[in-house]
mmCIF file of C-alpha atoms in Angstrom:
data_model
loop_
_atom_site.group_PDB
_atom_site.id
_atom_site.type_symbol
_atom_site.label_atom_id
_atom_site.label_comp_id
_atom_site.label_asym_id
_atom_site.label_seq_id
_atom_site.Cartn_x
_atom_site.Cartn_y
_atom_site.Cartn_z
ATOM 1 C CA MET A 1 3.854 -12.289 13.235
ATOM 2 C CA ALA A 2 0.609 -10.821 14.656
ATOM 3 C CA LYS A 3 1.094 -12.916 17.818
ATOM 4 C CA ASP A 4 4.232 -11.029 18.842
ATOM 5 C CA VAL A 5 3.418 -8.531 21.579
ATOM 6 C CA GLY A 6 5.215 -6.210 23.917
ATOM 7 C CA TYR A 7 7.037 -3.815 21.625
ATOM 8 C CA ASN A 8 9.071 -1.112 23.307
ATOM 9 C CA ALA A 9 8.769 2.587 22.438
ATOM 10 C CA LEU A 10 11.332 2.530 19.637
ATOM 11 C CA GLU A 11 9.943 -0.627 18.075
ATOM 12 C CA MET A 12 6.435 0.822 18.135
ATOM 13 C CA GLN A 13 7.648 3.970 16.425
ATOM 14 C CA TYR A 14 9.463 1.975 13.741
ATOM 15 C CA LEU A 15 6.392 -0.208 13.180
ATOM 16 C CA ARG A 16 4.335 2.957 12.631
ATOM 17 C CA LEU A 17 6.982 4.448 10.316
ATOM 18 C CA SER A 18 7.286 1.197 8.336
ATOM 19 C CA LEU A 19 3.582 1.549 7.559
ATOM 20 C CA ALA A 20 4.033 5.238 6.637
ATOM 21 C CA LEU A 21 1.392 6.279 9.168
ATOM 22 C CA SER A 22 1.271 9.456 11.198
ATOM 23 C CA THR A 23 0.663 9.426 14.932
ATOM 24 C CA ALA A 24 -2.802 10.843 14.182
ATOM 25 C CA GLN A 25 -3.594 7.919 11.882
ATOM 26 C CA VAL A 26 -2.486 5.383 14.473
ATOM 27 C CA ALA A 27 -4.690 7.160 16.990
ATOM 28 C CA GLU A 28 -7.620 6.983 14.564
ATOM 29 C CA LEU A 29 -7.058 3.281 13.927
ATOM 30 C CA GLY A 30 -6.841 2.556 17.655
ATOM 31 C CA LYS A 31 -9.658 4.917 18.612
ATOM 32 C CA ILE A 32 -7.390 6.607 21.123
ATOM 33 C CA SER A 33 -5.786 10.017 21.423
ATOM 34 C CA GLU A 34 -2.774 11.108 19.437
ATOM 35 C CA ALA A 35 -1.179 12.117 22.760
ATOM 36 C CA ASP A 36 -1.303 8.442 23.793
ATOM 37 C CA VAL A 37 0.573 7.400 20.654
ATOM 38 C CA ILE A 38 3.198 10.089 21.215
ATOM 39 C CA ALA A 39 3.540 9.010 24.847
ATOM 40 C CA TRP A 40 4.108 5.352 23.770
ATOM 41 C CA GLU A 41 6.765 6.342 21.329
ATOM 42 C CA SER A 42 8.583 8.487 23.857
ATOM 43 C CA GLY A 43 8.416 5.731 26.462
ATOM 44 C CA GLU A 44 6.230 7.733 28.844
ATOM 45 C CA LYS A 45 3.401 5.183 28.716
ATOM 46 C CA PRO A 46 3.252 1.466 28.005
ATOM 47 C CA VAL A 47 2.309 0.565 24.436
ATOM 48 C CA SER A 48 -1.310 -0.455 23.900
ATOM 49 C CA ILE A 49 -1.311 -4.159 23.033
ATOM 50 C CA PRO A 50 -4.608 -3.978 21.049
ATOM 51 C CA VAL A 51 -3.259 -1.126 18.862
ATOM 52 C CA GLN A 52 0.051 -2.927 18.446
ATOM 53 C CA LYS A 53 -1.784 -6.088 17.358
ATOM 54 C CA LYS A 54 -3.870 -4.045 14.887
ATOM 55 C CA LEU A 55 -0.719 -2.525 13.335
ATOM 56 C CA LEU A 56 0.949 -5.934 13.148
ATOM 57 C CA ALA A 57 -2.147 -7.394 11.480
ATOM 58 C CA ILE A 58 -2.056 -4.592 8.895
ATOM 59 C CA ASP A 59 1.658 -5.231 8.326
ATOM 60 C CA GLU A 60 0.903 -8.940 7.854
ATOM 61 C CA THR A 61 -1.867 -8.087 5.357
ATOM 62 C CA ILE A 62 0.543 -5.946 3.368
ATOM 63 C CA GLU A 63 3.173 -8.687 3.388
ATOM 64 C CA MET A 64 0.602 -11.200 2.106
ATOM 65 C CA GLN A 65 -0.345 -8.784 -0.681
ATOM 66 C CA VAL A 66 3.325 -8.406 -1.574
ATOM 67 C CA LEU A 67 3.823 -12.176 -1.648
ATOM 68 C CA ASN A 68 0.691 -12.857 -3.699
ATOM 69 C CA THR A 69 1.333 -10.019 -6.149
ATOM 70 C CA CYS A 70 4.994 -10.937 -6.620
ATOM 71 C CA ASP A 71 4.004 -14.553 -7.282
ATOM 72 C CA GLY A 72 1.588 -13.327 -9.960
ATOM 73 C CA ILE A 73 4.233 -11.081 -11.486
ATOM 74 C CA GLU A 74 6.737 -13.922 -11.538
ATOM 75 C CA ALA A 75 4.217 -16.066 -13.433
ATOM 76 C CA LEU A 76 3.493 -13.200 -15.833
ATOM 77 C CA PHE A 77 7.139 -12.848 -16.770
ATOM 78 C CA GLU A 78 8.056 -16.529 -17.042
ATOM 79 C CA LYS A 79 8.124 -16.366 -20.836
ATOM 80 C CA GLU A 80 7.687 -12.688 -21.605
ATOM 81 C CA PRO A 81 10.907 -10.664 -21.973
ATOM 82 C CA LYS A 82 9.301 -7.344 -21.015
ATOM 83 C CA ARG A 83 10.327 -6.569 -17.456
ATOM 84 C CA ARG A 84 8.457 -3.331 -16.689
ATOM 85 C CA LEU A 85 5.155 -2.789 -14.903
ATOM 86 C CA SER A 86 3.284 0.123 -13.481
ATOM 87 C CA PHE A 87 1.053 0.285 -10.417
ATOM 88 C CA VAL A 88 -1.510 2.975 -9.697
ATOM 89 C CA VAL A 89 -1.133 4.673 -6.319
ATOM 90 C CA TYR A 90 -3.593 7.119 -4.830
ATOM 91 C CA PRO A 91 -2.508 10.661 -3.898
ATOM 92 C CA THR A 92 -5.515 11.296 -1.643
ATOM 93 C CA GLN A 93 -7.639 9.282 0.743
ATOM 94 C CA ALA A 94 -10.782 10.265 -1.179
ATOM 95 C CA LEU A 95 -9.437 8.777 -4.459
ATOM 96 C CA TYR A 96 -8.266 5.676 -2.656
ATOM 97 C CA ALA A 97 -11.678 5.158 -1.026
ATOM 98 C CA GLN A 98 -13.495 5.789 -4.310
ATOM 99 C CA TYR A 99 -11.472 3.268 -6.313
ATOM 100 C CA ASN A 100 -10.502 0.654 -3.713
ATOM 101 C CA SER A 101 -13.516 -0.111 -1.599
ATOM 102 C CA GLU A 102 -12.468 -3.780 -1.506
ATOM 103 C CA PHE A 103 -9.313 -2.866 0.448
ATOM 104 C CA LEU A 104 -10.815 -0.435 2.951
ATOM 105 C CA GLY A 105 -11.286 -3.026 5.699
ATOM 106 C CA ALA A 106 -7.773 -4.410 5.505
ATOM 107 C CA LEU A 107 -5.975 -1.220 4.509
ATOM 108 C CA PRO A 108 -8.074 1.731 5.722
ATOM 109 C CA PHE A 109 -5.650 4.460 4.587
ATOM 110 C CA SER A 110 -4.258 5.237 1.162
ATOM 111 C CA GLU A 111 -0.807 5.361 2.785
ATOM 112 C CA LEU A 112 -1.122 1.665 3.606
ATOM 113 C CA TYR A 113 -2.046 0.751 0.037
ATOM 114 C CA ASN A 114 0.801 2.909 -1.257
ATOM 115 C CA THR A 115 3.203 1.299 1.248
ATOM 116 C CA SER A 116 2.128 -2.091 -0.096
ATOM 117 C CA ALA A 117 2.810 -0.901 -3.660
ATOM 118 C CA TRP A 118 6.238 0.407 -2.588
ATOM 119 C CA ARG A 119 7.112 -2.931 -0.974
ATOM 120 C CA ILE A 120 5.988 -4.766 -4.124
ATOM 121 C CA LYS A 121 8.174 -2.437 -6.209
ATOM 122 C CA LYS A 122 11.237 -3.168 -4.058
ATOM 123 C CA GLU A 123 10.586 -6.937 -3.891
ATOM 124 C CA CYS A 124 10.110 -7.155 -7.663
ATOM 125 C CA LYS A 125 13.345 -5.302 -8.324
ATOM 126 C CA LEU A 126 15.403 -7.313 -5.847
ATOM 127 C CA MET A 127 14.007 -10.773 -6.423
ATOM 128 C CA GLN A 128 12.684 -10.771 -9.995
ATOM 129 C CA GLU A 129 14.553 -7.951 -11.732
ATOM 130 C CA VAL A 130 11.243 -6.387 -12.730
ATOM 131 C CA ASP A 131 11.012 -2.601 -12.739
ATOM 132 C CA VAL A 132 7.765 -1.371 -11.251
ATOM 133 C CA THR A 133 6.839 2.292 -11.602
ATOM 134 C CA LEU A 134 4.381 3.772 -9.119
ATOM 135 C CA VAL A 135 1.994 6.089 -10.976
ATOM 136 C CA PRO A 136 -0.208 8.529 -9.038
ATOM 137 C CA LEU A 137 -3.786 8.420 -10.280
ATOM 138 C CA SER A 138 -4.646 11.545 -12.260
ATOM 139 C CA MET A 139 -8.403 11.733 -12.627
ATOM 140 C CA GLU A 140 -8.282 13.996 -15.670
ATOM 141 C CA SER A 141 -5.770 11.883 -17.576
ATOM 142 C CA TYR A 142 -7.498 8.653 -16.577
ATOM 143 C CA LYS A 143 -10.947 9.880 -17.722
ATOM 144 C CA ILE A 144 -9.544 11.012 -21.085
ATOM 145 C CA PHE A 145 -7.831 7.644 -21.548
ATOM 146 C CA ARG A 146 -11.003 5.702 -20.737
ATOM 147 C CA GLU A 147 -13.091 7.780 -23.150
ATOM 148 C CA LYS A 148 -10.494 7.486 -25.921
ATOM 149 C CA GLU A 149 -10.175 3.698 -25.465
ATOM 150 C CA GLY A 150 -13.897 3.091 -24.857
ATOM 151 C CA LEU A 151 -13.235 1.509 -21.455
ATOM 152 C CA LYS A 152 -15.455 1.339 -18.399
ATOM 153 C CA GLU A 153 -14.117 2.005 -14.896
ATOM 154 C CA SER A 154 -12.326 -1.057 -13.538
ATOM 155 C CA PRO A 155 -9.041 -2.025 -11.930
ATOM 156 C CA ASP A 156 -7.974 -3.387 -15.327
ATOM 157 C CA SER A 157 -8.694 -0.012 -16.964
ATOM 158 C CA ARG A 158 -6.609 1.750 -14.304
ATOM 159 C CA ALA A 159 -3.771 -0.732 -14.933
ATOM 160 C CA LYS A 160 -3.947 -0.111 -18.683
ATOM 161 C CA TRP A 161 -3.899 3.649 -18.068
ATOM 162 C CA ALA A 162 -0.937 3.333 -15.690
ATOM 163 C CA ALA A 163 0.981 1.357 -18.342
ATOM 164 C CA THR A 164 0.653 4.351 -20.695
ATOM 165 C CA GLN A 165 2.267 6.579 -18.077
ATOM 166 C CA ILE A 166 5.684 4.896 -18.062
#
C-alpha cells in the first residue's frame, strides 16, 4: 500500500480524514506549512509525495495493528463465551505520550492510536462478533483503581482498569 503514489486532492483529503488528523497535524508530520496541506486538498498545488508516503505508512501501521490485535482477540475467544472487551484510549496527547512511548515513532499522535482502536472495534464487531468498548483514560479513576488493587503502572493494569469501566 505504501508504494502507491500520486493521490489527487480529494484522495489526499480522505486519507487525512481516515486517520482523523487535522491539516495542522499533517503539516507537523510533513514539516511543511498548514497552508500547503490546504492547497493540496483544494487542488491548488500538487500533493507532496513524501508526505503522502508518510501518511500511507502510518495507515499501513494501523492496519497491521488491527490485524495483529484482532488475531489475538480471536485466539482469546476461541473457547471463552465472554464476547466483550474494553480498550483504553487517550483523550489528550500528553496522556498518550506518557503512557505509550513505545508507539510514538509509529503513531506520533493520540488521534492515530485512537483511530487504530476504533478500527479494531469495528473489525471485531463485524468479523468476530466481539463488542469492544473504547474507554477514555481517567487519571483519577485509574490511580484509585491501581492503589485499591495493589497494581503497578503497566499496560496490563490499564487494561484491567478499562475492563471495570464497561
